[in-house]
Coordinates of C-alpha atoms in Angstrom, one line a residue:
Chain T
X1 CA -46.6 -8.0 -29.3
X2 CA -48.7 -5.9 -31.6
X3 CA -52.3 -6.2 -30.3
X4 CA -54.9 -4.5 -32.4
X5 CA -56.4 -1.9 -30.0
X6 CA -60.2 -2.0 -29.7
X7 CA -62.3 1.2 -29.7
X8 CA -65.5 1.8 -27.9
X9 CA -67.3 1.6 -31.2
X10 CA -66.0 -1.9 -31.8
X11 CA -67.4 -3.0 -28.4
X12 CA -70.7 -1.3 -29.1
X13 CA -71.1 -3.2 -32.4
X14 CA -70.4 -6.5 -30.5
X15 CA -72.9 -5.4 -27.8
X16 CA -75.7 -5.5 -30.5
X17 CA -75.4 -9.3 -30.2
X18 CA -76.5 -9.1 -26.6
X19 CA -79.4 -6.8 -27.7
X20 CA -80.3 -9.5 -30.2
X21 CA -80.5 -12.1 -27.3
X22 CA -82.7 -9.7 -25.4
X23 CA -85.0 -9.2 -28.3
X24 CA -85.1 -13.0 -28.9
X25 CA -86.2 -13.4 -25.3
X26 CA -89.0 -10.8 -25.6
X27 CA -90.2 -12.3 -28.9
X28 CA -90.2 -15.9 -27.6
X29 CA -91.3 -15.0 -24.1
X30 CA -88.3 -16.7 -22.6
X31 CA -88.4 -14.3 -19.6
X32 CA -84.6 -14.0 -19.9
X33 CA -84.1 -10.5 -21.3
X34 CA -83.8 -8.8 -17.9
X35 CA -81.2 -11.4 -16.8
X36 CA -79.3 -11.2 -20.1
X37 CA -79.1 -7.4 -19.9
X38 CA -78.3 -7.3 -16.2
X39 CA -75.6 -10.0 -16.6
X40 CA -73.9 -8.3 -19.5
X41 CA -74.0 -4.9 -17.8
X42 CA -72.5 -6.5 -14.7
X43 CA -69.8 -8.2 -16.7
X44 CA -68.9 -4.8 -18.4
X45 CA -68.7 -2.9 -15.1
X46 CA -66.8 -5.7 -13.3
X47 CA -64.2 -6.1 -16.1
X48 CA -63.7 -2.4 -16.6
X49 CA -63.2 -2.0 -12.8
X50 CA -60.7 -4.8 -12.7
X51 CA -58.9 -3.5 -15.7
X52 CA -58.3 -0.1 -14.1
X53 CA -57.5 -1.8 -10.7
X54 CA -54.9 -4.1 -12.4
X55 CA -53.4 -1.1 -14.2
X56 CA -52.9 0.6 -10.8
X57 CA -51.6 -2.5 -9.1
X58 CA -49.2 -3.3 -11.9
X59 CA -47.9 0.3 -11.6
X60 CA -47.3 0.0 -7.9
X61 CA -44.7 -2.8 -8.1
X62 CA -45.4 -3.7 -4.6
X63 CA -45.7 -7.3 -3.4
X64 CA -48.3 -6.4 -0.7
X65 CA -50.6 -5.0 -3.3
X66 CA -50.3 -8.1 -5.5
X67 CA -50.9 -10.4 -2.5
X68 CA -53.9 -8.3 -1.4
X69 CA -55.6 -8.7 -4.8
X70 CA -54.9 -12.5 -4.9
X71 CA -56.2 -12.9 -1.3
X72 CA -59.5 -11.1 -2.3
X73 CA -59.9 -13.2 -5.4
X74 CA -59.2 -16.4 -3.4
X75 CA -61.7 -15.4 -0.7
X76 CA -64.4 -14.9 -3.2
X77 CA -63.7 -18.3 -4.7
X78 CA -63.8 -19.9 -1.3
X79 CA -67.1 -18.3 -0.5
X80 CA -68.6 -19.5 -3.8
X81 CA -67.5 -23.1 -3.1
X82 CA -69.0 -23.0 0.4
X83 CA -72.2 -21.6 -0.9
X84 CA -72.8 -24.1 -3.7
X85 CA -74.1 -27.2 -1.9
X86 CA -77.8 -27.5 -1.2
X87 CA -77.1 -28.3 2.4
X88 CA -74.3 -26.3 3.8
X89 CA -72.1 -26.6 6.9
X90 CA -73.2 -24.5 9.9
X91 CA -71.0 -21.9 11.6
X92 CA -68.8 -21.1 8.7
X93 CA -67.1 -24.5 8.7
X94 CA -67.7 -24.9 5.0
X95 CA -65.9 -21.6 4.4
X96 CA -63.0 -22.6 6.5
X97 CA -62.6 -25.9 4.6
X98 CA -62.9 -24.3 1.1
X99 CA -60.6 -21.5 2.1
X100 CA -58.0 -24.1 3.1
X101 CA -58.4 -26.0 -0.2
X102 CA -58.3 -22.8 -2.3
X103 CA -55.2 -21.4 -0.5
X104 CA -53.1 -24.6 -0.7
X105 CA -54.1 -25.4 -4.3
X106 CA -53.5 -21.8 -5.5
X107 CA -50.3 -21.1 -3.7
X108 CA -48.6 -24.4 -4.5
X109 CA -49.3 -24.2 -8.3
X110 CA -48.7 -20.4 -8.7
X111 CA -45.5 -20.5 -6.8
X112 CA -44.4 -23.6 -8.7
X113 CA -45.0 -21.9 -12.0
X114 CA -43.4 -18.6 -11.0
X115 CA -40.4 -20.3 -9.5
X116 CA -39.7 -22.8 -12.3
X117 CA -41.4 -22.2 -15.6
X118 CA -42.2 -18.5 -16.0
X119 CA -39.6 -16.9 -13.7
X120 CA -40.4 -13.2 -14.1
X121 CA -38.2 -10.5 -12.4
X122 CA -39.0 -10.0 -9.6
X123 CA -40.7 -13.4 -9.2
X124 CA -43.8 -11.8 -7.6
X125 CA -44.3 -9.4 -10.6
X126 CA -48.0 -8.6 -10.4
X127 CA -48.5 -9.0 -14.2
X128 CA -47.7 -12.7 -13.9
X129 CA -48.7 -13.6 -10.4
X130 CA -52.2 -12.1 -10.6
X131 CA -53.0 -13.4 -14.1
X132 CA -51.9 -16.9 -13.1
X133 CA -53.8 -16.9 -9.8
X134 CA -56.9 -15.7 -11.7
X135 CA -56.8 -18.6 -14.2
X136 CA -55.9 -21.1 -11.5
X137 CA -58.6 -19.9 -9.2
X138 CA -61.2 -20.6 -11.9
X139 CA -60.2 -24.3 -11.9
X140 CA -59.9 -24.4 -8.2
X141 CA -63.4 -23.1 -7.8
X142 CA -64.8 -25.5 -10.3
X143 CA -63.1 -28.6 -8.9
X144 CA -63.7 -27.6 -5.2
X145 CA -67.4 -26.8 -5.6
X146 CA -68.2 -29.9 -7.6
X147 CA -66.3 -32.1 -5.1
X148 CA -68.0 -30.5 -2.1
X149 CA -71.4 -30.6 -3.7
X150 CA -71.0 -34.3 -4.8
X151 CA -69.7 -35.3 -1.3
X152 CA -72.5 -33.6 0.7
X153 CA -75.3 -34.7 -1.6
X154 CA -73.9 -38.3 -1.8
X155 CA -73.6 -38.6 2.0
X156 CA -77.0 -37.0 2.5
X157 CA -78.7 -39.3 0.0
X158 CA -77.0 -42.5 1.3
X159 CA -77.2 -41.7 5.0
X160 CA -79.2 -44.8 5.9
X161 CA -76.7 -47.0 4.1
X162 CA -73.8 -45.3 5.9
X163 CA -75.5 -45.5 9.3
X164 CA -76.4 -49.1 8.7
X165 CA -72.7 -49.8 8.4
X166 CA -71.7 -47.7 11.4
X167 CA -74.3 -49.5 13.5
X168 CA -72.5 -52.8 12.8
X169 CA -69.1 -51.4 13.8
X170 CA -67.7 -50.5 10.3
X171 CA -65.4 -47.5 10.6
X172 CA -66.6 -44.1 9.3
X173 CA -63.7 -44.0 6.8
X174 CA -64.7 -47.4 5.3
X175 CA -68.4 -46.6 5.2
X176 CA -67.8 -43.3 3.4
X177 CA -64.9 -44.1 1.2
X178 CA -67.0 -44.5 -2.0
X179 CA -68.4 -40.9 -1.5
X180 CA -64.9 -39.5 -1.0
X181 CA -63.8 -41.1 -4.2
X182 CA -66.8 -40.0 -6.2
X183 CA -66.4 -36.4 -5.0
X184 CA -62.7 -36.2 -6.0
X185 CA -63.6 -37.8 -9.3
X186 CA -66.3 -35.3 -9.9
X187 CA -64.0 -32.5 -9.1
X188 CA -61.4 -33.7 -11.6
X189 CA -63.8 -34.2 -14.6
X190 CA -63.9 -30.5 -15.8
X191 CA -60.1 -30.3 -16.1
X192 CA -60.0 -33.7 -17.8
X193 CA -62.6 -32.5 -20.3
X194 CA -60.7 -29.3 -20.8
X195 CA -57.5 -31.1 -21.5
X196 CA -58.9 -33.6 -23.9
X197 CA -60.9 -31.0 -25.8
X198 CA -58.1 -28.5 -26.0
X199 CA -57.1 -27.7 -29.5
X200 CA -59.6 -30.1 -31.1
X201 CA -63.0 -29.0 -29.9
X202 CA -62.0 -25.7 -28.3
X203 CA -59.2 -23.2 -28.6
X204 CA -58.5 -22.4 -25.0
X205 CA -59.1 -18.8 -24.0
X206 CA -55.6 -18.0 -23.0
X207 CA -54.1 -19.2 -26.2
X208 CA -56.7 -17.5 -28.3
X209 CA -56.1 -14.3 -26.4
X210 CA -52.4 -14.5 -26.9
X211 CA -52.8 -15.3 -30.6
X212 CA -55.2 -12.4 -31.0
X213 CA -52.7 -10.2 -29.2
X214 CA -50.1 -11.1 -31.8
X215 CA -48.1 -13.9 -30.2
X216 CA -46.7 -16.7 -32.3
X217 CA -49.2 -19.7 -32.2
X218 CA -46.5 -22.2 -31.1
X219 CA -45.3 -19.9 -28.3
X220 CA -49.0 -19.5 -27.3
X221 CA -49.5 -23.3 -27.3
X222 CA -46.5 -23.7 -24.9
X223 CA -48.1 -21.3 -22.5
X224 CA -51.4 -23.1 -22.8
X225 CA -49.8 -26.5 -22.1
X226 CA -48.1 -25.2 -19.0
X227 CA -51.3 -23.7 -17.8
X228 CA -53.3 -26.9 -18.4
X229 CA -50.8 -28.8 -16.2
X230 CA -51.1 -26.1 -13.6
X231 CA -54.9 -26.3 -13.7
X232 CA -54.8 -30.1 -13.5
X233 CA -52.7 -29.9 -10.4
X234 CA -54.7 -27.2 -8.8
X235 CA -58.0 -29.0 -9.5
X236 CA -56.7 -32.2 -7.9
X237 CA -55.4 -30.4 -4.8
X238 CA -58.6 -28.4 -4.4
X239 CA -60.9 -31.4 -4.8
X240 CA -58.7 -33.6 -2.5
X241 CA -58.3 -31.1 0.3
X242 CA -62.0 -29.9 0.3
X243 CA -63.4 -33.4 0.1
X244 CA -61.2 -34.7 2.9
X245 CA -61.9 -31.6 5.0
X246 CA -65.6 -31.9 4.5
X247 CA -65.6 -35.6 5.4
X248 CA -63.6 -34.9 8.6
X249 CA -66.2 -32.3 9.5
X250 CA -69.0 -34.9 8.9
X251 CA -67.7 -37.1 11.7
X252 CA -66.3 -36.9 15.2
X253 CA -64.0 -39.0 17.4
X254 CA -66.8 -41.5 18.1
X255 CA -67.1 -42.1 14.3
X256 CA -70.7 -40.9 14.0
X257 CA -72.2 -39.4 10.9
X258 CA -72.8 -35.8 12.0
X259 CA -75.3 -34.5 9.5
X260 CA -76.5 -32.2 12.3
X261 CA -73.5 -30.1 11.4
X262 CA -75.3 -29.2 8.1
X263 CA -78.1 -26.8 7.9
Chain Z
X1 CA -71.6 -67.2 22.1
X2 CA -71.1 -63.7 23.5
X3 CA -67.6 -62.6 22.6
X4 CA -66.9 -60.2 25.5
X5 CA -66.5 -62.3 28.6
X6 CA -66.9 -60.3 31.8
X7 CA -63.6 -59.8 33.5
X8 CA -64.8 -59.8 37.1
X9 CA -67.6 -61.7 38.7
X10 CA -70.0 -62.4 35.9
X11 CA -73.2 -62.1 37.9
X12 CA -72.5 -58.8 39.7
X13 CA -72.6 -56.5 36.7
X14 CA -75.6 -56.3 34.4
X15 CA -74.8 -57.0 30.7
X16 CA -75.8 -53.4 29.7
X17 CA -76.2 -50.5 32.0
X18 CA -76.9 -46.8 31.2
X19 CA -76.6 -43.9 33.6
X20 CA -77.9 -40.4 32.8
X21 CA -78.0 -41.0 29.1
X22 CA -79.3 -37.8 27.5
X23 CA -79.2 -35.3 24.7
X24 CA -81.1 -32.2 23.7
X25 CA -83.6 -34.5 22.0
X26 CA -84.3 -37.3 24.6
X27 CA -83.6 -38.6 28.1
X28 CA -82.3 -38.8 30.7
X29 CA -82.3 -42.5 30.6
X30 CA -81.2 -44.9 33.4
X31 CA -81.6 -48.5 32.4
X32 CA -80.0 -51.9 32.8
X33 CA -80.4 -55.2 31.1
X34 CA -79.0 -58.5 32.5
X35 CA -77.3 -61.1 30.3
X36 CA -79.8 -63.2 28.4
X37 CA -82.6 -60.8 29.1
X38 CA -84.9 -59.1 26.6
X39 CA -86.5 -55.6 26.9
X40 CA -89.2 -54.3 24.6
X41 CA -89.9 -50.6 24.2
X42 CA -93.1 -49.3 22.8
X43 CA -94.5 -45.8 22.4
X44 CA -96.0 -43.4 19.9
X45 CA -93.9 -42.6 16.8
X46 CA -91.6 -39.6 17.6
X47 CA -91.6 -40.5 21.3
X48 CA -87.8 -41.1 21.2
X49 CA -87.5 -44.9 20.9
X50 CA -85.1 -44.9 18.0
X51 CA -83.1 -42.0 19.6
X52 CA -82.8 -44.2 22.7
X53 CA -81.3 -47.1 20.8
X54 CA -79.1 -44.8 18.7
X55 CA -77.7 -43.3 21.8
X56 CA -76.8 -46.7 23.3
X57 CA -75.1 -47.5 20.0
X58 CA -73.3 -44.1 20.2
X59 CA -74.6 -43.0 16.8
X60 CA -75.9 -39.6 18.1
X61 CA -74.0 -37.0 20.3
X62 CA -75.1 -37.2 23.9
X63 CA -74.0 -37.3 27.5
X64 CA -74.0 -40.1 30.0
X65 CA -72.3 -43.4 30.8
X66 CA -72.9 -46.8 29.2
X67 CA -71.3 -50.0 30.4
X68 CA -71.0 -53.5 28.9
X69 CA -70.4 -56.1 31.5
X70 CA -69.0 -53.3 33.7
X71 CA -66.6 -52.0 31.0
X72 CA -67.1 -48.4 30.1
X73 CA -68.0 -47.6 26.6
X74 CA -65.8 -44.4 26.7
X75 CA -62.8 -46.6 27.0
X76 CA -63.6 -48.5 23.9
X77 CA -63.2 -47.5 20.2
X78 CA -66.5 -46.6 18.7
X79 CA -66.1 -49.4 16.1
X80 CA -65.4 -52.0 18.7
X81 CA -68.3 -50.9 20.8
X82 CA -70.8 -51.2 17.9
X83 CA -69.5 -54.6 16.9
X84 CA -70.4 -55.7 20.5
X85 CA -73.6 -53.6 20.7
X86 CA -74.8 -53.4 17.1
X87 CA -77.9 -51.4 16.1
X88 CA -80.3 -52.4 13.3
X89 CA -82.5 -49.5 12.1
X90 CA -86.2 -49.9 11.3
X91 CA -85.4 -49.0 7.7
X92 CA -82.6 -51.2 6.4
X93 CA -79.8 -49.5 4.5
X94 CA -77.8 -51.1 1.7
X95 CA -74.4 -50.0 0.4
X96 CA -73.6 -52.5 -2.4
X97 CA -75.5 -53.9 -5.4
X98 CA -75.6 -57.6 -4.4
X99 CA -76.7 -59.0 -1.0
X100 CA -73.6 -61.2 -0.5
X101 CA -71.3 -58.2 -0.7
X102 CA -72.9 -56.9 2.5
X103 CA -71.3 -59.8 4.5
X104 CA -67.6 -60.4 5.3
X105 CA -66.6 -63.5 3.3
X106 CA -65.8 -65.5 6.5
X107 CA -69.3 -64.8 7.9
X108 CA -71.2 -65.6 4.6
X109 CA -71.7 -69.2 5.4
X110 CA -73.3 -68.4 8.7
X111 CA -75.4 -65.7 7.0
X112 CA -76.7 -68.3 4.5
X113 CA -77.7 -70.6 7.3
X114 CA -79.6 -67.9 9.1
X115 CA -81.3 -66.7 5.9
X116 CA -82.6 -70.3 5.3
X117 CA -83.9 -70.4 8.9
X118 CA -85.7 -67.1 8.4
X119 CA -87.2 -68.2 5.1
X120 CA -85.2 -66.0 2.7
X121 CA -84.5 -68.0 -0.4
X122 CA -81.0 -68.8 -1.8
X123 CA -81.9 -66.9 -5.0
X124 CA -82.6 -63.8 -3.0
X125 CA -79.3 -64.1 -1.0
X126 CA -77.3 -64.5 -4.2
X127 CA -79.2 -61.8 -6.1
X128 CA -79.2 -58.0 -6.2
X129 CA -80.6 -55.9 -3.3
X130 CA -83.1 -54.2 -5.6
X131 CA -84.9 -57.6 -6.1
X132 CA -85.6 -58.0 -2.4
X133 CA -89.0 -57.4 -0.9
X134 CA -89.3 -55.1 2.2
X135 CA -89.6 -58.2 4.4
X136 CA -86.6 -59.9 2.9
X137 CA -84.6 -56.7 3.4
X138 CA -85.6 -56.5 7.0
X139 CA -84.6 -60.1 7.8
X140 CA -81.3 -59.8 5.9
X141 CA -80.5 -56.6 7.8
X142 CA -81.1 -58.5 11.0
X143 CA -78.9 -61.3 9.9
X144 CA -76.1 -58.7 9.2
X145 CA -76.1 -58.0 12.9
X146 CA -76.7 -61.6 14.0
X147 CA -73.5 -62.9 12.2
X148 CA -71.4 -60.6 14.5
X149 CA -72.3 -62.9 17.5
X150 CA -72.5 -59.9 19.7
X151 CA -73.4 -60.0 23.4
X152 CA -76.1 -57.3 22.9
X153 CA -78.5 -56.6 20.0
X154 CA -80.3 -53.3 19.6
X155 CA -83.2 -53.9 17.2
X156 CA -85.5 -51.2 16.0
X157 CA -88.8 -52.8 15.0
X158 CA -87.2 -56.0 13.7
X159 CA -90.4 -57.6 12.7
X160 CA -92.3 -54.4 11.5
X161 CA -93.0 -55.4 7.9
X162 CA -93.1 -59.2 8.3
X163 CA -95.9 -61.7 7.8
X164 CA -96.9 -63.8 10.9
X165 CA -94.9 -66.8 9.7
X166 CA -91.7 -64.8 9.4
X167 CA -92.4 -63.1 12.7
X168 CA -92.5 -66.5 14.3
X169 CA -89.2 -67.5 12.7
X170 CA -87.4 -64.3 13.8
X171 CA -88.8 -64.7 17.3
X172 CA -87.6 -68.4 17.5
X173 CA -84.1 -67.2 16.5
X174 CA -84.1 -64.4 19.0
X175 CA -85.3 -66.7 21.8
X176 CA -82.4 -69.0 20.9
X177 CA -80.0 -66.2 21.2
X178 CA -81.5 -65.1 24.5
X179 CA -81.1 -68.6 25.9
X180 CA -77.5 -68.5 24.9
X181 CA -76.9 -65.4 27.0
X182 CA -77.4 -62.6 24.4
X183 CA -79.2 -59.5 25.7
X184 CA -81.8 -58.0 23.3
X185 CA -83.3 -54.5 23.5
X186 CA -85.9 -54.0 20.9
X187 CA -88.5 -51.5 19.8
X188 CA -91.9 -53.2 19.2
X189 CA -95.4 -52.1 18.9
X190 CA -96.9 -55.5 19.6
X191 CA -97.4 -56.3 23.3
X192 CA -97.9 -60.0 22.4
X193 CA -94.4 -60.1 20.9
X194 CA -92.9 -58.9 24.2
X195 CA -94.8 -61.7 26.0
X196 CA -93.7 -64.3 23.4
X197 CA -90.0 -63.2 23.9
X198 CA -90.4 -63.0 27.7
X199 CA -89.4 -59.4 27.5
X200 CA -89.6 -56.7 30.2
X201 CA -91.9 -54.1 28.8
X202 CA -91.2 -50.4 28.7
X203 CA -93.0 -47.4 27.3
X204 CA -91.4 -44.3 25.8
X205 CA -93.5 -41.2 26.5
X206 CA -92.3 -37.7 25.8
X207 CA -88.8 -38.9 25.3
X208 CA -88.6 -40.6 28.8
X209 CA -88.6 -44.3 29.5
X210 CA -91.0 -45.9 32.0
X211 CA -91.9 -49.5 32.9
X212 CA -95.2 -50.5 31.2
X213 CA -98.1 -50.6 33.5

């Protein structure tokens, strides 16, 4: 691969576009300039830090270091998922549910890819494992947070309809099935959009990156197809596990609707 | 009509009996209701009337023992319990677009008959829920519980938004059920209604239940 190296000056020129956004905000009184500048500064610091961190970890060739990085990334994703709904579970139950969904969805898809399609030596090579986990976690986060938010807001909104059924002896599972389906559906929409738009409306980021880095487009496309399948699988697992987990937490052995477990 | 025949001597056990029913929010309640009897609970809003009925239906977490014809609720699946002791909330909830979808097909015929008796038109029963008036919703929500032919009915302000004619029709129907041995526990703000139903009157005050003076 013969990537064209970027200099600090190159980045500085591109940064003038952010300055343009900020000026626009001042001129049109959008009240966004502070946020635009803060977000771009944050992005630069985060990415530079992660670049150096990855350089160190890649150099260590140690599975524990690789695992540690992935665990931290997954933990942040789980926290984001649990924090997204308007009404959240009390006592960290939301975090436990989303951590379970994130862990299963990520481990299953990353290990599948490393063991079958990509097969680096050694299989836990940080360069592949961390990059894959990073991309997959993005989809897991999206699917999981949309599913959880959809589920909790749906149940909250329709609680009188659910309790009307419970009061007549309908099971909790039957009374809430439509909300479970809607939540999983909602979680899967982004990856469906992503797949149907890929190559026509958007050139996916990974593929673009590899092409920019000098890889043959067809080879880049193959990687992208593999990734899309992984993302679809991870999204499905994440939405499924988190929606089911949340639904279980919303009831008890007496099949009540336990909205008191939300705050 | 009641589907749970008492296993032992029918007369010795009250139809419904509660012992030490309490949660952080209300109680403790000790209460019993014989077969074919009616009890009416009144009280200021927020006094705990709905909480009381919801506890009996096992819809909120709480402690205490509830028995139906001597059989413990704890030994019964929650769904079986609520089919025998259904709870109809003051505000009716709906979960499908059309009214008929809220009834199991085999109970729909019975539901239509009851709707006619309560003055809800056929067009309403066959139409979408959004076209129902508040009073029609209230009556149809009651019918959803009546078609279960349960031995007990827990009714939270069943005639709240109804006009006097409809109130009379609902009370006729409830009296009929009472005569057939069904026990009815209802929340009502109208002392005259309790008299018309021959109900024992109770007052909920500060989340405790007491016989009305």
